PDB file of C-alpha atoms in Angstrom:
ATOM      1  CA  UNK H  26     -26.838 -23.585  96.866  1.00  0.00           C
ATOM      2  CA  UNK H  27     -25.908 -19.934  96.414  1.00  0.00           C
ATOM      3  CA  UNK H  28     -22.334 -20.834  95.487  1.00  0.00           C
ATOM      4  CA  UNK H  29     -23.580 -23.364  92.906  1.00  0.00           C
ATOM      5  CA  UNK H  30     -25.898 -20.762  91.289  1.00  0.00           C
ATOM      6  CA  UNK H  31     -23.106 -18.190  91.191  1.00  0.00           C
ATOM      7  CA  UNK H  32     -20.800 -20.712  89.515  1.00  0.00           C
ATOM      8  CA  UNK H  33     -23.465 -21.547  86.902  1.00  0.00           C
ATOM      9  CA  UNK H  34     -24.011 -17.835  86.224  1.00  0.00           C
ATOM     10  CA  UNK H  35     -20.274 -17.286  85.712  1.00  0.00           C
ATOM     11  CA  UNK H  36     -20.118 -20.198  83.287  1.00  0.00           C
ATOM     12  CA  UNK H  37     -23.070 -18.818  81.302  1.00  0.00           C
ATOM     13  CA  UNK H  38     -21.473 -15.409  81.098  1.00  0.00           C
ATOM     14  CA  UNK H  39     -18.178 -16.954  79.922  1.00  0.00           C
ATOM     15  CA  UNK H  40     -19.968 -18.998  77.274  1.00  0.00           C
ATOM     16  CA  UNK H  41     -21.823 -15.910  76.053  1.00  0.00           C
ATOM     17  CA  UNK H  42     -18.578 -13.952  75.798  1.00  0.00           C
ATOM     18  CA  UNK H  43     -16.887 -16.784  73.857  1.00  0.00           C
ATOM     19  CA  UNK H  44     -19.815 -17.041  71.473  1.00  0.00           C
ATOM     20  CA  UNK H  45     -19.786 -13.278  70.955  1.00  0.00           C
ATOM     21  CA  UNK H  46     -16.044 -13.326  70.227  1.00  0.00           C
ATOM     22  CA  UNK H  47     -16.525 -16.240  67.819  1.00  0.00           C
ATOM     23  CA  UNK H  48     -19.353 -14.458  66.048  1.00  0.00           C
ATOM     24  CA  UNK H  49     -17.253 -11.290  65.777  1.00  0.00           C
ATOM     25  CA  UNK H  50     -14.296 -13.248  64.371  1.00  0.00           C
ATOM     26  CA  UNK H  51     -16.503 -14.983  61.820  1.00  0.00           C
ATOM     27  CA  UNK H  52     -18.061 -11.684  60.785  1.00  0.00           C
ATOM     28  CA  UNK H  53     -14.618 -10.104  60.450  1.00  0.00           C
ATOM     29  CA  UNK H  54     -13.432 -13.045  58.353  1.00  0.00           C
ATOM     30  CA  UNK H  55     -16.458 -12.787  56.060  1.00  0.00           C
ATOM     31  CA  UNK H  56     -15.959  -9.035  55.708  1.00  0.00           C
ATOM     32  CA  UNK H  57     -12.263  -9.493  54.873  1.00  0.00           C
ATOM     33  CA  UNK H  58     -13.028 -12.169  52.321  1.00  0.00           C
ATOM     34  CA  UNK H  59     -15.731 -10.002  50.735  1.00  0.00           C
ATOM     35  CA  UNK H  60     -13.313  -7.083  50.464  1.00  0.00           C
ATOM     36  CA  UNK H  61     -10.667  -9.360  48.945  1.00  0.00           C
ATOM     37  CA  UNK H  62     -13.112 -10.677  46.349  1.00  0.00           C
ATOM     38  CA  UNK H  63     -14.230  -7.106  45.567  1.00  0.00           C
ATOM     39  CA  UNK H  64     -10.625  -6.013  45.066  1.00  0.00           C
ATOM     40  CA  UNK H  65      -9.957  -9.039  42.853  1.00  0.00           C
ATOM     41  CA  UNK H  66     -12.990  -8.240  40.727  1.00  0.00           C
ATOM     42  CA  UNK H  67     -11.881  -4.620  40.507  1.00  0.00           C
ATOM     43  CA  UNK H  68      -8.388  -5.681  39.383  1.00  0.00           C
ATOM     44  CA  UNK H  69      -9.895  -8.033  36.823  1.00  0.00           C
ATOM     45  CA  UNK H  70     -12.149  -5.283  35.469  1.00  0.00           C
ATOM     46  CA  UNK H  71      -9.243  -2.865  35.208  1.00  0.00           C
ATOM     47  CA  UNK H  72      -7.125  -5.511  33.461  1.00  0.00           C
ATOM     48  CA  UNK H  73      -9.929  -6.257  31.001  1.00  0.00           C
ATOM     49  CA  UNK H  74     -10.405  -2.549  30.363  1.00  0.00           C
ATOM     50  CA  UNK H  75      -6.687  -2.028  29.689  1.00  0.00           C
ATOM     51  CA  UNK H  76      -6.611  -5.095  27.434  1.00  0.00           C
ATOM     52  CA  UNK H  77      -9.641  -3.849  25.504  1.00  0.00           C
ATOM     53  CA  UNK H  78      -8.072  -0.423  25.093  1.00  0.00           C
ATOM     54  CA  UNK H  79      -4.841  -1.989  23.866  1.00  0.00           C
ATOM     55  CA  UNK H  80      -6.743  -4.183  21.401  1.00  0.00           C
ATOM     56  CA  UNK H  81      -8.687  -1.159  20.159  1.00  0.00           C
ATOM     57  CA  UNK H  82      -5.451   0.764  19.634  1.00  0.00           C
ATOM     58  CA  UNK H  83      -3.938  -2.153  17.744  1.00  0.00           C
ATOM     59  CA  UNK H  84      -7.039  -2.508  15.591  1.00  0.00           C
ATOM     60  CA  UNK H  85      -6.966   1.204  14.854  1.00  0.00           C
ATOM     61  CA  UNK H  86      -3.334   0.944  13.721  1.00  0.00           C
ATOM     62  CA  UNK H  87      -4.056  -2.071  11.500  1.00  0.00           C
ATOM     63  CA  UNK H  88      -7.039  -0.376   9.879  1.00  0.00           C
ATOM     64  CA  UNK H  89      -5.215   2.926   9.402  1.00  0.00           C
ATOM     65  CA  UNK H  90      -5.696   4.683   6.079  1.00  0.00           C
ATOM     66  CA  UNK H  91      -1.982   4.510   5.346  1.00  0.00           C
ATOM     67  CA  UNK H  92      -0.733   7.533   7.270  1.00  0.00           C
ATOM     68  CA  UNK H  93       1.493   5.504   9.596  1.00  0.00           C
ATOM     69  CA  UNK H  94       2.995   3.626   6.669  1.00  0.00           C
ATOM     70  CA  UNK H  95       3.473   6.893   4.803  1.00  0.00           C
ATOM     71  CA  UNK H  96       5.376   8.176   7.827  1.00  0.00           C
ATOM     72  CA  UNK H  97       7.654   5.156   7.616  1.00  0.00           C
ATOM     73  CA  UNK H  98       8.179   5.789   3.917  1.00  0.00           C
ATOM     74  CA  UNK H  99       9.139   9.392   4.577  1.00  0.00           C
ATOM     75  CA  UNK H 100      11.553   8.252   7.271  1.00  0.00           C
ATOM     76  CA  UNK H 101      13.112   5.823   4.818  1.00  0.00           C
ATOM     77  CA  UNK H 102      13.245   2.949   7.335  1.00  0.00           C
ATOM     78  CA  UNK H 103      11.702   0.532   4.792  1.00  0.00           C
ATOM     79  CA  UNK H 104       9.329  -1.047   7.328  1.00  0.00           C
ATOM     80  CA  UNK H 105       6.388  -0.894   4.957  1.00  0.00           C
ATOM     81  CA  UNK H 106       4.885   0.582   1.847  1.00  0.00           C
ATOM     82  CA  UNK H 107       1.524   1.426   0.400  1.00  0.00           C
ATOM     83  CA  UNK H 108       0.477  -1.485  -1.765  1.00  0.00           C
ATOM     84  CA  UNK H 109      -1.644  -0.803  -4.838  1.00  0.00           C
ATOM     85  CA  UNK H 110      -5.100  -2.331  -5.250  1.00  0.00           C
ATOM     86  CA  UNK H 111      -4.652  -3.191  -8.947  1.00  0.00           C
ATOM     87  CA  UNK H 112      -7.062  -0.507 -10.137  1.00  0.00           C
ATOM     88  CA  UNK H 113      -6.712   0.342 -13.846  1.00  0.00           C
ATOM     89  CA  UNK H 114      -7.633   3.787 -15.168  1.00  0.00           C
ATOM     90  CA  UNK H 115      -7.811   4.873 -18.803  1.00  0.00           C
ATOM     91  CA  UNK H 116      -8.636   8.283 -20.239  1.00  0.00           C
ATOM     92  CA  UNK H 117     -10.009   9.087 -23.671  1.00  0.00           C
ATOM     93  CA  UNK H 118      -7.949  11.722 -25.536  1.00  0.00           C
ATOM     94  CA  UNK H 119     -10.531  14.435 -24.875  1.00  0.00           C
ATOM     95  CA  UNK H 120     -10.385  13.742 -21.135  1.00  0.00           C
ATOM     96  CA  UNK H 121      -6.609  13.960 -20.754  1.00  0.00           C
ATOM     97  CA  UNK H 122      -5.746  17.184 -18.953  1.00  0.00           C
ATOM     98  CA  UNK H 123      -2.745  16.312 -16.768  1.00  0.00           C
ATOM     99  CA  UNK H 124       0.613  16.883 -18.441  1.00  0.00           C
ATOM    100  CA  UNK H 125       3.667  15.248 -16.874  1.00  0.00           C
ATOM    101  CA  UNK H 126       7.137  16.635 -17.460  1.00  0.00           C
ATOM    102  CA  UNK H 127       9.550  14.109 -15.993  1.00  0.00           C
ATOM    103  CA  UNK H 128      13.286  14.598 -15.808  1.00  0.00           C
ATOM    104  CA  UNK H 129      16.170  13.506 -13.637  1.00  0.00           C
ATOM    105  CA  UNK H 130      19.336  11.461 -13.407  1.00  0.00           C
ATOM    106  CA  UNK H 131      19.434   7.743 -14.098  1.00  0.00           C
ATOM    107  CA  UNK H 132      21.000   5.122 -11.859  1.00  0.00           C
ATOM    108  CA  UNK H 133      23.944   5.214 -14.259  1.00  0.00           C
ATOM    109  CA  UNK H 134      24.271   8.989 -13.656  1.00  0.00           C
ATOM    110  CA  UNK H 135      22.972  10.025 -17.077  1.00  0.00           C
ATOM    111  CA  UNK H 136      20.437  12.846 -17.634  1.00  0.00           C
ATOM    112  CA  UNK H 137      16.968  11.904 -18.913  1.00  0.00           C
ATOM    113  CA  UNK H 138      13.899  13.971 -19.744  1.00  0.00           C
ATOM    114  CA  UNK H 139      10.488  13.155 -21.149  1.00  0.00           C
ATOM    115  CA  UNK H 140      10.703  16.330 -23.255  1.00  0.00           C
ATOM    116  CA  UNK H 141      12.989  14.409 -25.611  1.00  0.00           C
ATOM    117  CA  UNK H 142      10.299  11.756 -26.111  1.00  0.00           C
ATOM    118  CA  UNK H 143       7.309  13.867 -27.127  1.00  0.00           C
ATOM    119  CA  UNK H 144       5.476  12.105 -29.951  1.00  0.00           C
ATOM    120  CA  UNK H 145       6.151   8.764 -28.249  1.00  0.00           C
ATOM    121  CA  UNK H 146       4.195   6.771 -25.704  1.00  0.00           C
ATOM    122  CA  UNK H 147       6.133   6.959 -22.411  1.00  0.00           C
ATOM    123  CA  UNK H 148       5.603   4.166 -19.891  1.00  0.00           C
ATOM    124  CA  UNK H 149       6.650   5.191 -16.366  1.00  0.00           C
ATOM    125  CA  UNK H 150       7.068   2.488 -13.734  1.00  0.00           C
ATOM    126  CA  UNK H 151       7.628   3.501 -10.106  1.00  0.00           C
ATOM    127  CA  UNK H 152       9.330   0.680  -8.218  1.00  0.00           C
ATOM    128  CA  UNK H 153      11.639  -0.384  -5.411  1.00  0.00           C
ATOM    129  CA  UNK H 154      13.783  -3.489  -4.993  1.00  0.00           C
ATOM    130  CA  UNK H 155      12.260  -3.912  -1.495  1.00  0.00           C
ATOM    131  CA  UNK H 156       8.715  -4.107  -2.898  1.00  0.00           C
ATOM    132  CA  UNK H 157       7.408  -7.645  -3.486  1.00  0.00           C
ATOM    133  CA  UNK H 158       4.865  -6.756  -6.220  1.00  0.00           C
ATOM    134  CA  UNK H 159       7.564  -4.718  -7.991  1.00  0.00           C
ATOM    135  CA  UNK H 160       9.778  -7.787  -8.071  1.00  0.00           C
ATOM    136  CA  UNK H 161       6.891  -9.952  -9.303  1.00  0.00           C
ATOM    137  CA  UNK H 162       5.921  -7.650 -12.180  1.00  0.00           C
ATOM    138  CA  UNK H 163       9.475  -6.929 -13.422  1.00  0.00           C
ATOM    139  CA  UNK H 164       9.563  -9.834 -15.941  1.00  0.00           C
ATOM    140  CA  UNK H 165       6.268  -8.624 -17.461  1.00  0.00           C
ATOM    141  CA  UNK H 166       7.605  -5.089 -17.897  1.00  0.00           C
ATOM    142  CA  UNK H 167      10.769  -6.448 -19.523  1.00  0.00           C
ATOM    143  CA  UNK H 168       8.712  -8.622 -21.879  1.00  0.00           C
ATOM    144  CA  UNK H 169       6.452  -5.785 -23.044  1.00  0.00           C
ATOM    145  CA  UNK H 170       9.216  -3.211 -23.396  1.00  0.00           C
ATOM    146  CA  UNK H 171      11.304  -5.583 -25.531  1.00  0.00           C
ATOM    147  CA  UNK H 172       8.299  -6.539 -27.670  1.00  0.00           C
ATOM    148  CA  UNK H 173       7.512  -2.922 -28.610  1.00  0.00           C
ATOM    149  CA  UNK H 174      11.190  -2.135 -29.178  1.00  0.00           C
ATOM    150  CA  UNK H 175      11.529  -5.087 -31.561  1.00  0.00           C
ATOM    151  CA  UNK H 176       8.358  -4.003 -33.371  1.00  0.00           C
ATOM    152  CA  UNK H 177       9.823  -0.524 -33.857  1.00  0.00           C
ATOM    153  CA  UNK H 178       6.873   1.164 -32.153  1.00  0.00           C
ATOM    154  CA  UNK H 179       7.338   4.694 -30.708  1.00  0.00           C
ATOM    155  CA  UNK H 180       7.205   3.499 -27.090  1.00  0.00           C
ATOM    156  CA  UNK H 181       9.722   4.432 -24.402  1.00  0.00           C
ATOM    157  CA  UNK H 182       9.989   2.863 -20.959  1.00  0.00           C
ATOM    158  CA  UNK H 183      11.457   4.656 -17.942  1.00  0.00           C
ATOM    159  CA  UNK H 184      11.574   3.595 -14.304  1.00  0.00           C
ATOM    160  CA  UNK H 185      11.525   5.753 -11.203  1.00  0.00           C
ATOM    161  CA  UNK H 186      13.328   4.027  -8.366  1.00  0.00           C
ATOM    162  CA  UNK H 187      12.118   4.810  -4.857  1.00  0.00           C
ATOM    163  CA  UNK H 188      13.760   4.345  -1.434  1.00  0.00           C
ATOM    164  CA  UNK H 189      16.686   2.299  -2.687  1.00  0.00           C
ATOM    165  CA  UNK H 190      20.434   2.577  -2.625  1.00  0.00           C
ATOM    166  CA  UNK H 191      21.925   2.791  -6.111  1.00  0.00           C
ATOM    167  CA  UNK H 192      23.709  -0.506  -5.485  1.00  0.00           C
ATOM    168  CA  UNK H 193      20.508  -2.368  -4.599  1.00  0.00           C
ATOM    169  CA  UNK H 194      18.570  -0.804  -7.476  1.00  0.00           C
ATOM    170  CA  UNK H 195      21.200  -1.713 -10.083  1.00  0.00           C
ATOM    171  CA  UNK H 196      21.417  -5.248  -8.682  1.00  0.00           C
ATOM    172  CA  UNK H 197      17.640  -5.562  -9.083  1.00  0.00           C
ATOM    173  CA  UNK H 198      17.788  -4.378 -12.715  1.00  0.00           C
ATOM    174  CA  UNK H 199      20.617  -6.767 -13.544  1.00  0.00           C
ATOM    175  CA  UNK H 200      18.825  -9.695 -11.922  1.00  0.00           C
ATOM    176  CA  UNK H 201      15.742  -9.087 -14.055  1.00  0.00           C
ATOM    177  CA  UNK H 202      17.579  -7.965 -17.191  1.00  0.00           C
ATOM    178  CA  UNK H 203      15.752  -4.612 -17.323  1.00  0.00           C
ATOM    179  CA  UNK H 204      16.633  -3.042 -20.708  1.00  0.00           C
ATOM    180  CA  UNK H 205      15.468   0.525 -19.981  1.00  0.00           C
ATOM    181  CA  UNK H 206      16.857   3.114 -17.517  1.00  0.00           C
ATOM    182  CA  UNK H 207      15.479   4.216 -14.161  1.00  0.00           C
ATOM    183  CA  UNK H 208      15.655   7.617 -12.533  1.00  0.00           C
ATOM    184  CA  UNK H 209      16.873   8.247  -9.008  1.00  0.00           C
ATOM    185  CA  UNK H 210      14.128   9.618  -6.791  1.00  0.00           C
ATOM    186  CA  UNK H 211      16.524  12.286  -5.514  1.00  0.00           C
ATOM    187  CA  UNK H 212      14.958  12.760  -2.102  1.00  0.00           C
ATOM    188  CA  UNK H 213      11.416  12.739  -3.482  1.00  0.00           C
ATOM    189  CA  UNK H 214      11.927  15.505  -6.048  1.00  0.00           C
ATOM    190  CA  UNK H 215      11.680  13.160  -9.043  1.00  0.00           C
ATOM    191  CA  UNK H 216       8.587  11.450  -7.667  1.00  0.00           C
ATOM    192  CA  UNK H 217       6.971  14.824  -6.996  1.00  0.00           C
ATOM    193  CA  UNK H 218       6.955  15.489 -10.743  1.00  0.00           C
ATOM    194  CA  UNK H 219       4.294  12.786 -11.054  1.00  0.00           C
ATOM    195  CA  UNK H 220       1.905  15.117  -9.226  1.00  0.00           C
ATOM    196  CA  UNK H 221       0.704  12.666  -6.590  1.00  0.00           C
ATOM    197  CA  UNK H 222      -0.434  10.079  -9.139  1.00  0.00           C
ATOM    198  CA  UNK H 223       2.055   7.423  -8.001  1.00  0.00           C
ATOM    199  CA  UNK H 224       1.475   6.962  -4.269  1.00  0.00           C
ATOM    200  CA  UNK H 225       1.441   3.147  -4.300  1.00  0.00           C
ATOM    201  CA  UNK H 226       4.193   0.675  -5.090  1.00  0.00           C
ATOM    202  CA  UNK H 227       4.306  -0.249  -7.826  1.00  0.00           C
ATOM    203  CA  UNK H 228       2.551   2.277 -10.058  1.00  0.00           C
ATOM    204  CA  UNK H 229       2.672   2.277 -13.860  1.00  0.00           C
ATOM    205  CA  UNK H 230       1.634   5.358 -15.841  1.00  0.00           C
ATOM    206  CA  UNK H 231       1.302   5.902 -19.587  1.00  0.00           C
ATOM    207  CA  UNK H 232       1.831   9.301 -21.219  1.00  0.00           C
ATOM    208  CA  UNK H 233       0.563   9.940 -24.719  1.00  0.00           C
ATOM    209  CA  UNK H 234       2.543  11.700 -27.432  1.00  0.00           C
ATOM    210  CA  UNK H 235       1.723  15.087 -25.904  1.00  0.00           C
ATOM    211  CA  UNK H 236       2.954  14.103 -22.460  1.00  0.00           C
ATOM    212  CA  UNK H 237      -0.571  13.768 -21.037  1.00  0.00           C
ATOM    213  CA  UNK H 238      -1.525  11.022 -18.605  1.00  0.00           C
ATOM    214  CA  UNK H 239      -3.490   8.496 -20.645  1.00  0.00           C
ATOM    215  CA  UNK H 240      -3.599   5.476 -18.330  1.00  0.00           C
ATOM    216  CA  UNK H 241      -2.488   4.296 -14.922  1.00  0.00           C
ATOM    217  CA  UNK H 242      -2.241   0.982 -13.059  1.00  0.00           C
ATOM    218  CA  UNK H 243      -2.341   1.356  -9.294  1.00  0.00           C
ATOM    219  CA  UNK H 244      -0.415  -1.778  -8.304  1.00  0.00           C
ATOM    220  CA  UNK H 245       1.142  -4.784  -9.990  1.00  0.00           C
ATOM    221  CA  UNK H 246       0.571  -5.066 -13.739  1.00  0.00           C
ATOM    222  CA  UNK H 247       0.830  -8.143 -15.954  1.00  0.00           C
ATOM    223  CA  UNK H 248       2.140  -8.314 -19.514  1.00  0.00           C
ATOM    224  CA  UNK H 249      -1.198  -8.699 -21.288  1.00  0.00           C
ATOM    225  CA  UNK H 250      -2.782  -5.767 -19.450  1.00  0.00           C
ATOM    226  CA  UNK H 251       0.172  -3.484 -20.067  1.00  0.00           C
ATOM    227  CA  UNK H 252       0.418  -4.466 -23.726  1.00  0.00           C
ATOM    228  CA  UNK H 253      -3.274  -3.721 -24.210  1.00  0.00           C
ATOM    229  CA  UNK H 254      -2.990  -0.310 -22.536  1.00  0.00           C
ATOM    230  CA  UNK H 255      -0.024   0.678 -24.693  1.00  0.00           C
ATOM    231  CA  UNK H 256      -1.776  -0.472 -27.860  1.00  0.00           C
ATOM    232  CA  UNK H 257      -4.888   1.538 -26.929  1.00  0.00           C
ATOM    233  CA  UNK H 258      -2.869   4.724 -26.424  1.00  0.00           C
ATOM    234  CA  UNK H 259      -0.948   4.100 -29.650  1.00  0.00           C
ATOM    235  CA  UNK H 260      -4.233   3.746 -31.523  1.00  0.00           C
ATOM    236  CA  UNK H 261      -5.336   7.163 -30.210  1.00  0.00           C
ATOM    237  CA  UNK H 262      -2.265   8.939 -31.552  1.00  0.00           C
ATOM    238  CA  UNK H 263      -2.814  11.302 -34.522  1.00  0.00           C
ATOM    239  CA  UNK H 264      -0.315   9.451 -36.719  1.00  0.00           C
ATOM    240  CA  UNK H 265      -2.088   6.152 -36.101  1.00  0.00           C
ATOM    241  CA  UNK H 266      -5.481   7.702 -36.808  1.00  0.00           C
ATOM    242  CA  UNK H 267      -4.168   9.306 -39.995  1.00  0.00           C
ATOM    243  CA  UNK H 268      -2.720   5.995 -41.160  1.00  0.00           C
ATOM    244  CA  UNK H 269      -6.013   4.242 -40.477  1.00  0.00           C
ATOM    245  CA  UNK H 270      -7.935   6.924 -42.361  1.00  0.00           C
ATOM    246  CA  UNK H 271      -5.540   6.682 -45.318  1.00  0.00           C
ATOM    247  CA  UNK H 272      -5.979   2.928 -45.428  1.00  0.00           C
ATOM    248  CA  UNK H 273      -9.757   3.274 -45.331  1.00  0.00           C
ATOM    249  CA  UNK H 274      -9.669   5.759 -48.201  1.00  0.00           C
ATOM    250  CA  UNK H 275      -7.274   3.634 -50.265  1.00  0.00           C
ATOM    251  CA  UNK H 276      -9.288   0.445 -50.182  1.00  0.00           C
ATOM    252  CA  UNK H 277     -12.443   1.833 -51.911  1.00  0.00           C
ATOM    253  CA  UNK H 278     -10.289   3.555 -54.546  1.00  0.00           C
ATOM    254  CA  UNK H 279      -8.476   0.357 -55.303  1.00  0.00           C
ATOM    255  CA  UNK H 280     -11.777  -1.430 -55.607  1.00  0.00           C
ATOM    256  CA  UNK H 281     -13.096   1.206 -58.069  1.00  0.00           C
ATOM    257  CA  UNK H 282      -9.924   0.981 -60.145  1.00  0.00           C
ATOM    258  CA  UNK H 283     -10.259  -2.780 -60.292  1.00  0.00           C
ATOM    259  CA  UNK H 284     -13.875  -2.402 -61.374  1.00  0.00           C
ATOM    260  CA  UNK H 285     -12.982   0.067 -64.114  1.00  0.00           C
ATOM    261  CA  UNK H 286     -10.218  -2.186 -65.371  1.00  0.00           C
ATOM    262  CA  UNK H 287     -12.609  -5.120 -65.570  1.00  0.00           C
ATOM    263  CA  UNK H 288     -15.149  -3.080 -67.550  1.00  0.00           C
ATOM    264  CA  UNK H 289     -12.522  -2.089 -70.107  1.00  0.00           C
TER     265      UNK H 289
END
């Protein structure tokens, strides 16, 4: 009887120990799994945070105000350019205060200066063969320049080529049949003469007969817009105003003379 009780007690103790070990193993397994899940969540959070930071950096670069692109332009690697927004600006004669004196060497190695064209309307187009809008507007510039030349109007066109090799620039002009010369940018010195008014590509500026900035197109220009701007500046010139005044004075006189002749 005593032996049987002792045997039963030993079995109970063994079962208790096994259950305790099993419970401990299960608890350890649960703890390990919980730690693993916690680490996984932590890795996921860190990955999401890094991804968000990278996306924010990319967004910041895409929405940059143009500084990064300007850096590329200064480096001359032709990875980008500042595109114009098409804004058109015109100034009445009394509001024109900026005088541009532009001079340099053409792609054909000839000297050119705006000082020799005072009394004329000077149309300055800043362009590059690598610039899509410049390529698109070239036929319009050719059309308008040839139209005013054929009409005998005092209008001179001059280009300022930017970030191009001479070979590429001349090839561009030949492809489009550009009839007027373009100046080399000469390391930015020619462009600097435009006093920061031609930061986009393309930019077209109009100088009146006194060399003052009269109008500007910040971006691609079409033929009708450019023709209208040139005609407006021409109409503001003293010679044009004097001719208009003379015509106005002549018409009433002619009418009076006709009246007097009829009365006689």
